[in-house]
PDB file of C-alpha atoms in Angstrom:
ATOM      1  CA  MET A1393      -0.180  -0.046  -0.005  1.00 48.00           C
ATOM      2  CA  ALA A1394       1.242   3.375  -1.065  1.00 49.00           C
ATOM      3  CA  VAL A1395       1.689   6.032   1.707  1.00 49.00           C
ATOM      4  CA  LYS A1396       1.752   9.640   0.579  1.00 54.00           C
ATOM      5  CA  TYR A1397       4.937  11.219   1.937  1.00 51.00           C
ATOM      6  CA  LYS A1398       4.466  14.327   4.185  1.00 61.00           C
ATOM      7  CA  ALA A1399       7.408  16.480   4.907  1.00 60.00           C
ATOM      8  CA  PRO A1400       8.475  17.332   8.505  1.00 64.00           C
ATOM      9  CA  LYS A1401       6.548  20.456   9.959  1.00 62.00           C
ATOM     10  CA  ASN A1402      10.013  22.496   9.949  1.00 65.00           C
ATOM     11  CA  ILE A1403      10.534  21.724   6.177  1.00 66.00           C
ATOM     12  CA  ARG A1404       6.875  22.617   5.435  1.00 62.00           C
ATOM     13  CA  GLU A1405       7.129  25.982   7.468  1.00 63.00           C
ATOM     14  CA  LYS A1406      10.478  26.789   5.660  1.00 68.00           C
ATOM     15  CA  LYS A1407       8.980  26.054   2.078  1.00 71.00           C
ATOM     16  CA  SER A1408       5.976  28.214   3.079  1.00 69.00           C
ATOM     17  CA  LYS A1409       8.099  31.235   4.242  1.00 73.00           C
ATOM     18  CA  ILE A1410      10.115  30.990   0.829  1.00 76.00           C
ATOM     19  CA  ASN A1411       6.861  31.039  -1.279  1.00 74.00           C
ATOM     20  CA  ALA A1412       5.632  33.966   0.689  1.00 73.00           C
ATOM     21  CA  ARG A1413       8.926  35.885   0.215  1.00 79.00           C
ATOM     22  CA  LYS A1414       8.699  35.124  -3.509  1.00 82.00           C
ATOM     23  CA  GLU A1415       5.046  36.469  -3.662  1.00 80.00           C
ATOM     24  CA  PHE A1416       6.045  39.423  -1.997  1.00 82.00           C
ATOM     25  CA  TRP A1417       8.747  40.512  -4.356  1.00 86.00           C
ATOM     26  CA  ILE A1418       6.750  39.566  -7.400  1.00 88.00           C
ATOM     27  CA  ILE A1419       3.864  41.650  -6.254  1.00 88.00           C
ATOM     28  CA  PHE A1420       6.509  44.442  -4.999  1.00 89.00           C
ATOM     29  CA  LEU A1421       8.167  44.571  -8.402  1.00 92.00           C
ATOM     30  CA  ILE A1422       4.715  44.525 -10.272  1.00 92.00           C
ATOM     31  CA  GLU A1423       3.504  47.344  -8.202  1.00 91.00           C
ATOM     32  CA  ALA A1424       6.693  49.345  -8.592  1.00 92.00           C
ATOM     33  CA  GLY A1425       6.559  48.933 -12.376  1.00 94.00           C
ATOM     34  CA  LEU A1426       2.976  50.017 -12.823  1.00 95.00           C
ATOM     35  CA  PHE A1427       3.437  53.048 -10.443  1.00 94.00           C
ATOM     36  CA  LEU A1428       6.602  54.035 -11.977  1.00 95.00           C
ATOM     37  CA  ILE A1429       5.347  53.763 -15.462  1.00 96.00           C
ATOM     38  CA  THR A1430       2.242  56.054 -14.727  1.00 96.00           C
ATOM     39  CA  SER A1431       4.183  58.359 -12.801  1.00 96.00           C
ATOM     40  CA  VAL A1432       6.997  58.881 -15.395  1.00 95.00           C
ATOM     41  CA  LEU A1433       4.404  59.060 -18.130  1.00 96.00           C
ATOM     42  CA  ALA A1434       2.522  61.759 -16.202  1.00 96.00           C
ATOM     43  CA  VAL A1435       5.851  63.877 -15.705  1.00 96.00           C
ATOM     44  CA  VAL A1436       6.983  63.562 -19.448  1.00 96.00           C
ATOM     45  CA  SER A1437       3.421  64.399 -20.646  1.00 95.00           C
ATOM     46  CA  ALA A1438       3.425  67.324 -18.256  1.00 94.00           C
ATOM     47  CA  PHE A1439       6.754  68.373 -19.557  1.00 94.00           C
ATOM     48  CA  GLU A1440       5.208  68.311 -23.072  1.00 93.00           C
ATOM     49  CA  LEU A1441       2.093  70.236 -22.059  1.00 92.00           C
ATOM     50  CA  ASN A1442       4.098  72.783 -20.402  1.00 90.00           C
ATOM     51  CA  LYS A1443       5.995  73.625 -23.614  1.00 89.00           C
ATOM     52  CA  LEU A1444       2.518  74.048 -25.471  1.00 87.00           C
ATOM     53  CA  VAL A1445       1.309  76.471 -22.569  1.00 82.00           C
ATOM     54  CA  LYS A1446       4.535  78.451 -22.716  1.00 79.00           C
ATOM     55  CA  ALA A1447       4.001  78.903 -26.556  1.00 79.00           C
ATOM     56  CA  GLN A1448       0.322  79.787 -25.623  1.00 74.00           C
ATOM     57  CA  LYS A1449      -0.974  76.928 -27.885  1.00 72.00           C
ATOM     58  CA  ILE A1450      -3.141  75.580 -25.226  1.00 74.00           C
ATOM     59  CA  TYR A1451      -4.776  76.954 -21.992  1.00 70.00           C
ATOM     60  CA  LEU A1452      -4.767  74.742 -18.867  1.00 74.00           C
ATOM     61  CA  PRO A1453      -7.365  75.661 -16.133  1.00 71.00           C
ATOM     62  CA  LYS A1454      -6.014  76.908 -12.634  1.00 75.00           C
ATOM     63  CA  LEU A1455      -7.604  75.282  -9.655  1.00 70.00           C
ATOM     64  CA  SER A1456      -7.731  76.625  -6.300  1.00 71.00           C
ATOM     65  CA  LEU A1457      -7.737  74.649  -2.912  1.00 70.00           C
ATOM     66  CA  GLN A1458     -11.363  75.873  -2.532  1.00 76.00           C
ATOM     67  CA  ASP A1459     -12.354  74.722  -6.060  1.00 73.00           C
ATOM     68  CA  PHE A1460     -10.824  71.251  -5.578  1.00 69.00           C
ATOM     69  CA  LEU A1461     -12.326  70.657  -2.155  1.00 72.00           C
ATOM     70  CA  PHE A1462     -15.834  71.879  -3.359  1.00 74.00           C
ATOM     71  CA  SER A1463     -15.862  69.792  -6.275  1.00 71.00           C
ATOM     72  CA  PHE A1464     -14.682  66.778  -4.137  1.00 66.00           C
ATOM     73  CA  LEU A1465     -17.143  67.182  -1.307  1.00 71.00           C
ATOM     74  CA  PHE A1466     -19.875  67.518  -4.144  1.00 69.00           C
ATOM     75  CA  ILE A1467     -18.816  64.259  -5.702  1.00 67.00           C
ATOM     76  CA  THR A1468     -18.465  62.446  -2.255  1.00 66.00           C
ATOM     77  CA  PHE A1469     -22.008  63.526  -1.280  1.00 66.00           C
ATOM     78  CA  PHE A1470     -23.290  61.924  -4.487  1.00 66.00           C
ATOM     79  CA  VAL A1471     -20.948  58.741  -3.948  1.00 62.00           C
ATOM     80  CA  LEU A1472     -22.469  58.136  -0.538  1.00 63.00           C
ATOM     81  CA  LEU A1473     -25.979  58.712  -1.803  1.00 65.00           C
ATOM     82  CA  PHE A1474     -25.187  56.381  -4.712  1.00 62.00           C
ATOM     83  CA  ILE A1475     -23.866  53.556  -2.572  1.00 61.00           C
ATOM     84  CA  SER A1476     -27.062  53.746  -0.304  1.00 63.00           C
ATOM     85  CA  PHE A1477     -29.049  52.551  -3.162  1.00 65.00           C
ATOM     86  CA  LYS A1478     -28.963  49.001  -2.870  1.00 63.00           C
ATOM     87  CA  LYS A1479     -31.515  47.863  -5.529  1.00 64.00           C
ATOM     88  CA  ALA A1480     -30.125  49.971  -8.591  1.00 63.00           C
ATOM     89  CA  SER A1481     -27.589  47.454  -9.369  1.00 66.00           C
ATOM     90  CA  LYS A1482     -27.693  47.603 -13.276  1.00 72.00           C
ATOM     91  CA  PHE A1483     -27.725  51.540 -13.073  1.00 74.00           C
ATOM     92  CA  LYS A1484     -24.774  51.463 -10.845  1.00 75.00           C
ATOM     93  CA  GLU A1485     -22.758  49.319 -13.050  1.00 79.00           C
ATOM     94  CA  LEU A1486     -23.672  51.523 -15.984  1.00 83.00           C
ATOM     95  CA  ILE A1487     -22.375  54.716 -14.088  1.00 82.00           C
ATOM     96  CA  TYR A1488     -19.074  53.001 -13.052  1.00 82.00           C
ATOM     97  CA  ARG A1489     -18.438  51.596 -16.430  1.00 89.00           C
ATOM     98  CA  GLY A1490     -19.227  55.049 -17.923  1.00 88.00           C
ATOM     99  CA  PHE A1491     -17.061  56.910 -15.552  1.00 87.00           C
ATOM    100  CA  PHE A1492     -14.187  54.636 -15.942  1.00 90.00           C
ATOM    101  CA  LEU A1493     -14.506  54.630 -19.847  1.00 93.00           C
ATOM    102  CA  ILE A1494     -14.602  58.424 -19.952  1.00 92.00           C
ATOM    103  CA  THR A1495     -11.629  58.944 -17.607  1.00 92.00           C
ATOM    104  CA  CYS A1496      -9.398  56.304 -19.398  1.00 95.00           C
ATOM    105  CA  PHE A1497     -10.504  57.800 -22.835  1.00 96.00           C
ATOM    106  CA  TRP A1498      -9.687  61.461 -21.904  1.00 94.00           C
ATOM    107  CA  GLY A1499      -6.719  60.677 -20.050  1.00 95.00           C
ATOM    108  CA  GLY A1500      -5.322  58.524 -22.664  1.00 96.00           C
ATOM    109  CA  MET A1501      -5.941  60.999 -25.325  1.00 95.00           C
ATOM    110  CA  THR A1502      -4.252  63.720 -23.486  1.00 94.00           C
ATOM    111  CA  VAL A1503      -1.060  61.531 -23.170  1.00 95.00           C
ATOM    112  CA  LEU A1504      -1.165  59.816 -26.659  1.00 96.00           C
ATOM    113  CA  ASN A1505      -2.117  63.145 -28.564  1.00 94.00           C
ATOM    114  CA  LEU A1506       1.124  64.580 -27.277  1.00 93.00           C
ATOM    115  CA  PHE A1507       3.265  62.122 -29.171  1.00 93.00           C
ATOM    116  CA  MET A1508       1.286  61.111 -32.248  1.00 92.00           C
ATOM    117  CA  PRO A1509      -1.434  62.515 -34.466  1.00 94.00           C
ATOM    118  CA  ALA A1510      -5.178  62.440 -33.065  1.00 93.00           C
ATOM    119  CA  PHE A1511      -6.029  59.725 -35.421  1.00 94.00           C
ATOM    120  CA  GLY A1512      -3.413  57.353 -34.078  1.00 95.00           C
ATOM    121  CA  ALA A1513      -4.566  58.172 -30.450  1.00 95.00           C
ATOM    122  CA  VAL A1514      -8.234  57.528 -31.112  1.00 96.00           C
ATOM    123  CA  LEU A1515      -7.187  54.272 -32.828  1.00 97.00           C
ATOM    124  CA  ILE A1516      -5.306  52.968 -29.979  1.00 96.00           C
ATOM    125  CA  MET A1517      -7.795  54.160 -27.404  1.00 96.00           C
ATOM    126  CA  GLY A1518     -10.564  52.634 -29.404  1.00 96.00           C
ATOM    127  CA  ILE A1519      -9.064  49.456 -29.790  1.00 96.00           C
ATOM    128  CA  LEU A1520      -8.298  49.204 -25.944  1.00 96.00           C
ATOM    129  CA  ILE A1521     -11.773  50.286 -24.910  1.00 96.00           C
ATOM    130  CA  ILE A1522     -13.264  47.560 -27.361  1.00 96.00           C
ATOM    131  CA  MET A1523     -10.934  44.927 -25.913  1.00 95.00           C
ATOM    132  CA  TRP A1524     -11.989  46.013 -22.354  1.00 95.00           C
ATOM    133  CA  LEU A1525     -15.792  45.867 -23.198  1.00 93.00           C
ATOM    134  CA  GLU A1526     -15.507  42.572 -25.284  1.00 92.00           C
ATOM    135  CA  VAL A1527     -12.878  40.685 -23.698  1.00 90.00           C
ATOM    136  CA  PRO A1528     -11.829  42.196 -20.286  1.00 91.00           C
ATOM    137  CA  THR A1529      -8.560  41.158 -19.034  1.00 94.00           C
ATOM    138  CA  VAL A1530      -6.410  42.375 -16.287  1.00 94.00           C
ATOM    139  CA  TRP A1531      -3.379  43.651 -18.699  1.00 95.00           C
ATOM    140  CA  VAL A1532      -6.058  45.576 -20.765  1.00 96.00           C
ATOM    141  CA  HIS A1533      -7.449  47.307 -17.578  1.00 96.00           C
ATOM    142  CA  ASP A1534      -3.950  47.997 -16.224  1.00 96.00           C
ATOM    143  CA  ILE A1535      -3.057  49.694 -19.606  1.00 96.00           C
ATOM    144  CA  LEU A1536      -6.239  51.732 -19.656  1.00 96.00           C
ATOM    145  CA  ILE A1537      -6.054  52.735 -16.025  1.00 96.00           C
ATOM    146  CA  THR A1538      -2.171  53.842 -16.573  1.00 96.00           C
ATOM    147  CA  LEU A1539      -2.951  56.033 -19.553  1.00 96.00           C
ATOM    148  CA  GLY A1540      -6.115  57.486 -17.830  1.00 96.00           C
ATOM    149  CA  LEU A1541      -4.298  58.188 -14.506  1.00 95.00           C
ATOM    150  CA  ALA A1542      -1.125  59.730 -16.223  1.00 96.00           C
ATOM    151  CA  GLY A1543      -3.144  62.079 -18.292  1.00 95.00           C
ATOM    152  CA  THR A1544      -5.233  63.192 -15.571  1.00 93.00           C
ATOM    153  CA  ALA A1545      -2.450  63.985 -13.342  1.00 94.00           C
ATOM    154  CA  SER A1546      -0.439  65.722 -16.062  1.00 94.00           C
ATOM    155  CA  PHE A1547      -3.470  68.025 -17.252  1.00 91.00           C
ATOM    156  CA  PHE A1548      -4.505  69.002 -13.570  1.00 90.00           C
ATOM    157  CA  GLY A1549      -1.242  69.034 -11.923  1.00 91.00           C
ATOM    158  CA  LEU A1550       0.125  71.900 -14.052  1.00 90.00           C
ATOM    159  CA  GLY A1551      -2.755  74.028 -12.967  1.00 87.00           C
ATOM    160  CA  ILE A1552      -2.159  73.713  -9.181  1.00 89.00           C
ATOM    161  CA  SER A1553       0.671  75.131  -7.134  1.00 90.00           C
ATOM    162  CA  PRO A1554       2.902  72.682  -5.042  1.00 93.00           C
ATOM    163  CA  SER A1555       1.675  74.142  -1.813  1.00 92.00           C
ATOM    164  CA  ILE A1556      -1.879  73.578  -2.633  1.00 90.00           C
ATOM    165  CA  VAL A1557      -1.134  70.041  -3.569  1.00 92.00           C
ATOM    166  CA  ILE A1558       0.697  69.369  -0.235  1.00 94.00           C
ATOM    167  CA  MET A1559      -2.429  70.578   1.624  1.00 91.00           C
ATOM    168  CA  LEU A1560      -4.634  68.296  -0.535  1.00 89.00           C
ATOM    169  CA  LEU A1561      -2.183  65.367   0.453  1.00 93.00           C
ATOM    170  CA  VAL A1562      -2.601  66.092   3.960  1.00 92.00           C
ATOM    171  CA  ILE A1563      -6.099  66.581   3.811  1.00 89.00           C
ATOM    172  CA  PHE A1564      -6.985  63.404   1.712  1.00 88.00           C
ATOM    173  CA  SER A1565      -4.686  61.495   3.981  1.00 91.00           C
ATOM    174  CA  PHE A1566      -6.998  62.077   6.990  1.00 90.00           C
ATOM    175  CA  TYR A1567      -9.992  61.445   4.701  1.00 87.00           C
ATOM    176  CA  ASP A1568      -8.535  58.040   3.333  1.00 88.00           C
ATOM    177  CA  PHE A1569      -8.185  57.002   7.087  1.00 88.00           C
ATOM    178  CA  ILE A1570     -11.561  57.966   8.057  1.00 89.00           C
ATOM    179  CA  ALA A1571     -13.210  56.538   4.977  1.00 85.00           C
ATOM    180  CA  VAL A1572     -11.424  53.063   5.437  1.00 86.00           C
ATOM    181  CA  TYR A1573     -11.522  52.748   9.205  1.00 85.00           C
ATOM    182  CA  LYS A1574     -14.522  54.729  10.431  1.00 84.00           C
ATOM    183  CA  THR A1575     -17.257  55.183   7.797  1.00 78.00           C
ATOM    184  CA  LYS A1576     -15.958  52.261   5.731  1.00 80.00           C
ATOM    185  CA  HIS A1577     -17.674  53.773   2.606  1.00 73.00           C
ATOM    186  CA  MET A1578     -14.323  53.367   0.731  1.00 77.00           C
ATOM    187  CA  VAL A1579     -14.261  49.687   1.413  1.00 79.00           C
ATOM    188  CA  ALA A1580     -17.929  49.343   0.428  1.00 78.00           C
ATOM    189  CA  MET A1581     -17.562  51.174  -2.966  1.00 78.00           C
ATOM    190  CA  ALA A1582     -14.297  49.284  -3.626  1.00 78.00           C
ATOM    191  CA  LYS A1583     -16.121  45.965  -3.177  1.00 82.00           C
ATOM    192  CA  GLU A1584     -19.031  47.072  -5.178  1.00 80.00           C
ATOM    193  CA  MET A1585     -16.696  48.128  -8.030  1.00 82.00           C
ATOM    194  CA  ILE A1586     -14.939  44.580  -7.853  1.00 84.00           C
ATOM    195  CA  ASP A1587     -18.364  42.868  -8.166  1.00 84.00           C
ATOM    196  CA  LYS A1588     -19.221  45.065 -11.030  1.00 83.00           C
ATOM    197  CA  LYS A1589     -15.884  44.517 -12.653  1.00 86.00           C
ATOM    198  CA  VAL A1590     -15.016  48.058 -12.919  1.00 87.00           C
ATOM    199  CA  ILE A1591     -11.937  49.024 -10.831  1.00 88.00           C
ATOM    200  CA  LEU A1592     -10.602  52.495 -10.611  1.00 88.00           C
ATOM    201  CA  GLY A1593      -7.031  51.519  -9.756  1.00 90.00           C
ATOM    202  CA  PHE A1594      -4.365  49.065 -10.501  1.00 93.00           C
ATOM    203  CA  ILE A1595      -5.082  45.436 -10.289  1.00 92.00           C
ATOM    204  CA  ILE A1596      -1.844  44.028  -9.261  1.00 93.00           C
ATOM    205  CA  PRO A1597      -1.476  40.074  -9.637  1.00 92.00           C
ATOM    206  CA  LYS A1598       0.396  37.759  -7.432  1.00 89.00           C
ATOM    207  CA  GLU A1599       2.027  36.177 -10.500  1.00 88.00           C
ATOM    208  CA  ILE A1600       2.810  37.640 -13.947  1.00 91.00           C
ATOM    209  CA  LYS A1601       0.623  35.013 -15.379  1.00 91.00           C
ATOM    210  CA  PHE A1602      -2.413  36.244 -13.907  1.00 92.00           C
ATOM    211  CA  PHE A1603      -2.286  39.423 -16.080  1.00 93.00           C
ATOM    212  CA  LYS A1604      -4.004  37.410 -18.741  1.00 93.00           C
ATOM    213  CA  ASN A1605      -7.007  36.592 -16.106  1.00 93.00           C
ATOM    214  CA  GLY A1606     -10.400  37.917 -16.955  1.00 91.00           C
ATOM    215  CA  LEU A1607     -11.721  40.743 -14.659  1.00 90.00           C
ATOM    216  CA  ASP A1608     -14.269  38.210 -13.225  1.00 88.00           C
ATOM    217  CA  LYS A1609     -11.408  36.538 -11.516  1.00 90.00           C
ATOM    218  CA  VAL A1610     -10.538  39.543  -9.600  1.00 88.00           C
ATOM    219  CA  LYS A1611     -11.973  38.930  -6.077  1.00 82.00           C
ATOM    220  CA  PRO A1612     -11.110  40.247  -2.643  1.00 70.00           C
ATOM    221  CA  GLY A1613      -8.605  37.903  -0.921  1.00 71.00           C
ATOM    222  CA  GLY A1614      -7.669  36.244  -4.210  1.00 78.00           C
ATOM    223  CA  ASN A1615      -4.784  36.360  -6.576  1.00 85.00           C
ATOM    224  CA  PHE A1616      -4.887  40.064  -6.828  1.00 89.00           C
ATOM    225  CA  LEU A1617      -4.246  43.273  -4.841  1.00 88.00           C
ATOM    226  CA  ILE A1618      -5.993  46.579  -5.671  1.00 88.00           C
ATOM    227  CA  LEU A1619      -4.160  50.111  -5.595  1.00 89.00           C
ATOM    228  CA  GLY A1620      -6.775  52.742  -5.807  1.00 87.00           C
ATOM    229  CA  GLY A1621      -6.499  55.542  -8.516  1.00 89.00           C
ATOM    230  CA  GLY A1622      -6.347  58.352  -5.838  1.00 88.00           C
ATOM    231  CA  ASP A1623      -3.220  56.604  -4.176  1.00 91.00           C
ATOM    232  CA  ILE A1624      -1.526  57.022  -7.658  1.00 93.00           C
ATOM    233  CA  VAL A1625      -2.900  60.478  -8.820  1.00 93.00           C
ATOM    234  CA  PHE A1626      -2.481  62.616  -5.724  1.00 93.00           C
ATOM    235  CA  PRO A1627       1.419  62.056  -5.492  1.00 95.00           C
ATOM    236  CA  ASN A1628       1.636  62.507  -9.240  1.00 96.00           C
ATOM    237  CA  LEU A1629      -0.132  65.765  -8.827  1.00 95.00           C
ATOM    238  CA  LEU A1630       2.653  67.103  -6.698  1.00 96.00           C
ATOM    239  CA  ALA A1631       5.347  65.847  -9.057  1.00 96.00           C
ATOM    240  CA  VAL A1632       3.655  67.298 -12.015  1.00 96.00           C
ATOM    241  CA  SER A1633       3.047  70.728 -10.294  1.00 94.00           C
ATOM    242  CA  VAL A1634       6.968  71.162 -10.141  1.00 96.00           C
ATOM    243  CA  VAL A1635       7.673  70.276 -13.753  1.00 94.00           C
ATOM    244  CA  PRO A1636       7.814  74.081 -14.479  1.00 92.00           C
ATOM    245  CA  PHE A1637      10.661  74.368 -12.017  1.00 92.00           C
ATOM    246  CA  GLY A1638      12.549  71.573 -13.078  1.00 91.00           C
ATOM    247  CA  PHE A1639      12.104  68.086 -14.633  1.00 92.00           C
ATOM    248  CA  LEU A1640      14.527  66.278 -12.540  1.00 94.00           C
ATOM    249  CA  LYS A1641      12.891  67.801  -9.335  1.00 95.00           C
ATOM    250  CA  ALA A1642       9.721  66.183 -10.573  1.00 95.00           C
ATOM    251  CA  LEU A1643      11.400  62.861 -11.021  1.00 95.00           C
ATOM    252  CA  ILE A1644      12.845  62.965  -7.346  1.00 96.00           C
ATOM    253  CA  ILE A1645       9.330  63.474  -6.111  1.00 96.00           C
ATOM    254  CA  VAL A1646       8.302  60.344  -8.322  1.00 96.00           C
ATOM    255  CA  LEU A1647      10.868  58.215  -6.661  1.00 96.00           C
ATOM    256  CA  PHE A1648       9.934  59.147  -3.162  1.00 97.00           C
ATOM    257  CA  SER A1649       6.168  58.647  -3.946  1.00 95.00           C
ATOM    258  CA  LEU A1650       7.246  55.068  -5.118  1.00 94.00           C
ATOM    259  CA  ILE A1651       8.980  54.486  -1.891  1.00 94.00           C
ATOM    260  CA  GLY A1652       5.816  55.436   0.014  1.00 94.00           C
ATOM    261  CA  SER A1653       3.639  53.131  -2.047  1.00 91.00           C
ATOM    262  CA  LEU A1654       5.862  50.131  -1.461  1.00 89.00           C
ATOM    263  CA  PHE A1655       6.083  51.121   2.118  1.00 91.00           C
ATOM    264  CA  SER A1656       2.238  51.141   2.154  1.00 91.00           C
ATOM    265  CA  TYR A1657       2.374  47.617   0.714  1.00 88.00           C
ATOM    266  CA  TRP A1658       4.835  46.513   3.295  1.00 89.00           C
ATOM    267  CA  ILE A1659       2.373  47.596   5.815  1.00 88.00           C
ATOM    268  CA  PHE A1660      -0.498  45.777   4.260  1.00 87.00           C
ATOM    269  CA  ILE A1661       1.535  42.571   3.847  1.00 85.00           C
ATOM    270  CA  ASN A1662       2.598  42.580   7.439  1.00 84.00           C
ATOM    271  CA  GLN A1663      -0.760  42.536   9.059  1.00 80.00           C
ATOM    272  CA  LYS A1664      -1.999  39.690  10.803  1.00 78.00           C
ATOM    273  CA  ASN A1665      -5.360  39.869   9.310  1.00 77.00           C
ATOM    274  CA  LYS A1666      -5.093  41.128   5.556  1.00 76.00           C
ATOM    275  CA  GLU A1667      -7.671  43.764   5.787  1.00 81.00           C
ATOM    276  CA  PRO A1668      -7.954  46.890   3.505  1.00 82.00           C
ATOM    277  CA  ILE A1669      -5.799  49.795   4.733  1.00 86.00           C
ATOM    278  CA  PRO A1670      -5.706  53.572   3.783  1.00 87.00           C
ATOM    279  CA  ALA A1671      -2.728  53.327   1.502  1.00 88.00           C
ATOM    280  CA  LEU A1672      -2.537  57.328   0.878  1.00 91.00           C
ATOM    281  CA  PRO A1673      -1.014  58.364   4.265  1.00 92.00           C
ATOM    282  CA  PRO A1674       2.429  56.731   3.854  1.00 94.00           C
ATOM    283  CA  VAL A1675       2.545  57.691  -0.028  1.00 94.00           C
ATOM    284  CA  ALA A1676       1.854  61.330   0.775  1.00 95.00           C
ATOM    285  CA  LEU A1677       4.416  61.299   3.826  1.00 96.00           C
ATOM    286  CA  PHE A1678       7.111  60.359   1.307  1.00 96.00           C
ATOM    287  CA  THR A1679       5.824  62.346  -1.455  1.00 96.00           C
ATOM    288  CA  ILE A1680       6.016  65.486   0.650  1.00 96.00           C
ATOM    289  CA  ILE A1681       9.503  64.470   1.744  1.00 96.00           C
ATOM    290  CA  GLY A1682      10.506  64.107  -1.692  1.00 96.00           C
ATOM    291  CA  TYR A1683       9.238  67.550  -2.639  1.00 96.00           C
ATOM    292  CA  PHE A1684      11.436  69.200   0.118  1.00 96.00           C
ATOM    293  CA  VAL A1685      14.499  67.141  -0.942  1.00 96.00           C
ATOM    294  CA  ALA A1686      13.891  68.323  -4.504  1.00 94.00           C
ATOM    295  CA  LEU A1687      13.752  71.974  -3.264  1.00 92.00           C
ATOM    296  CA  LEU A1688      17.048  71.601  -1.387  1.00 91.00           C
ATOM    297  CA  LEU A1689      18.957  69.915  -4.311  1.00 86.00           C
ATOM    298  CA  PRO A1690      20.469  72.471  -6.736  1.00 80.00           C
ATOM    299  CA  LEU A1691      18.931  71.011  -9.988  1.00 69.00           C
TER     300      LEU A1691
END
């Protein structure tokens, strides 16, 4: 009679630790790659946009702190109201999908049209959107969200002063903490978006092969982690806001915000019970540190 071999407990524990370490570094590198690509794309796009602004070929809106906060509070009110309607499932899905597609198309066009004719930009975005609608996979989603977030940050970041962005980072860090741990409406909205397969953020697979999975495979506690769009856009707003003062200064802020994002992941992974955490506070802290470092360096 054959008896299945069972390794000793210490060997199993050692193997488990090795696998956990391997998973940590895979996710770490994928998150770093997605974050860095989006950030560099935002800064490079902002650099090109700033040239057009100086040449008076385009006009970018200037945003004050009051404008930004009023818009955010207005949107937050409707988001909370929206979440409270439990029965309007189909309508919610339509709204989520519409918002996702508009954001990604507009942001993607902002970026791509800086480096190619409008026809080429429309063609690329059109193909990606059709793929997302017909065969929604993780890699298509992440490409769309990368372009969407980079375009959003590059467009609005140039119209906001660094001091205002720093205040926004501090304010929204507190908001993120409250929305995750107190009111929990951010967690509820994230779960609902995952359920509707419309995620406004990066989907980070635990293995490279999971990039080809469909969005229906993305579940809480499964083979994927989610990094919200706000945790990417806000630090990039600060990086973009200093582009007129120096390209290298912006890149220093990008590197520090990347460290903050990875530190946030380290906090998440070292929890006893893997629960959603407010990712923005550590990202904001390192981004602000990066800003002051960039100010001090003679670049």
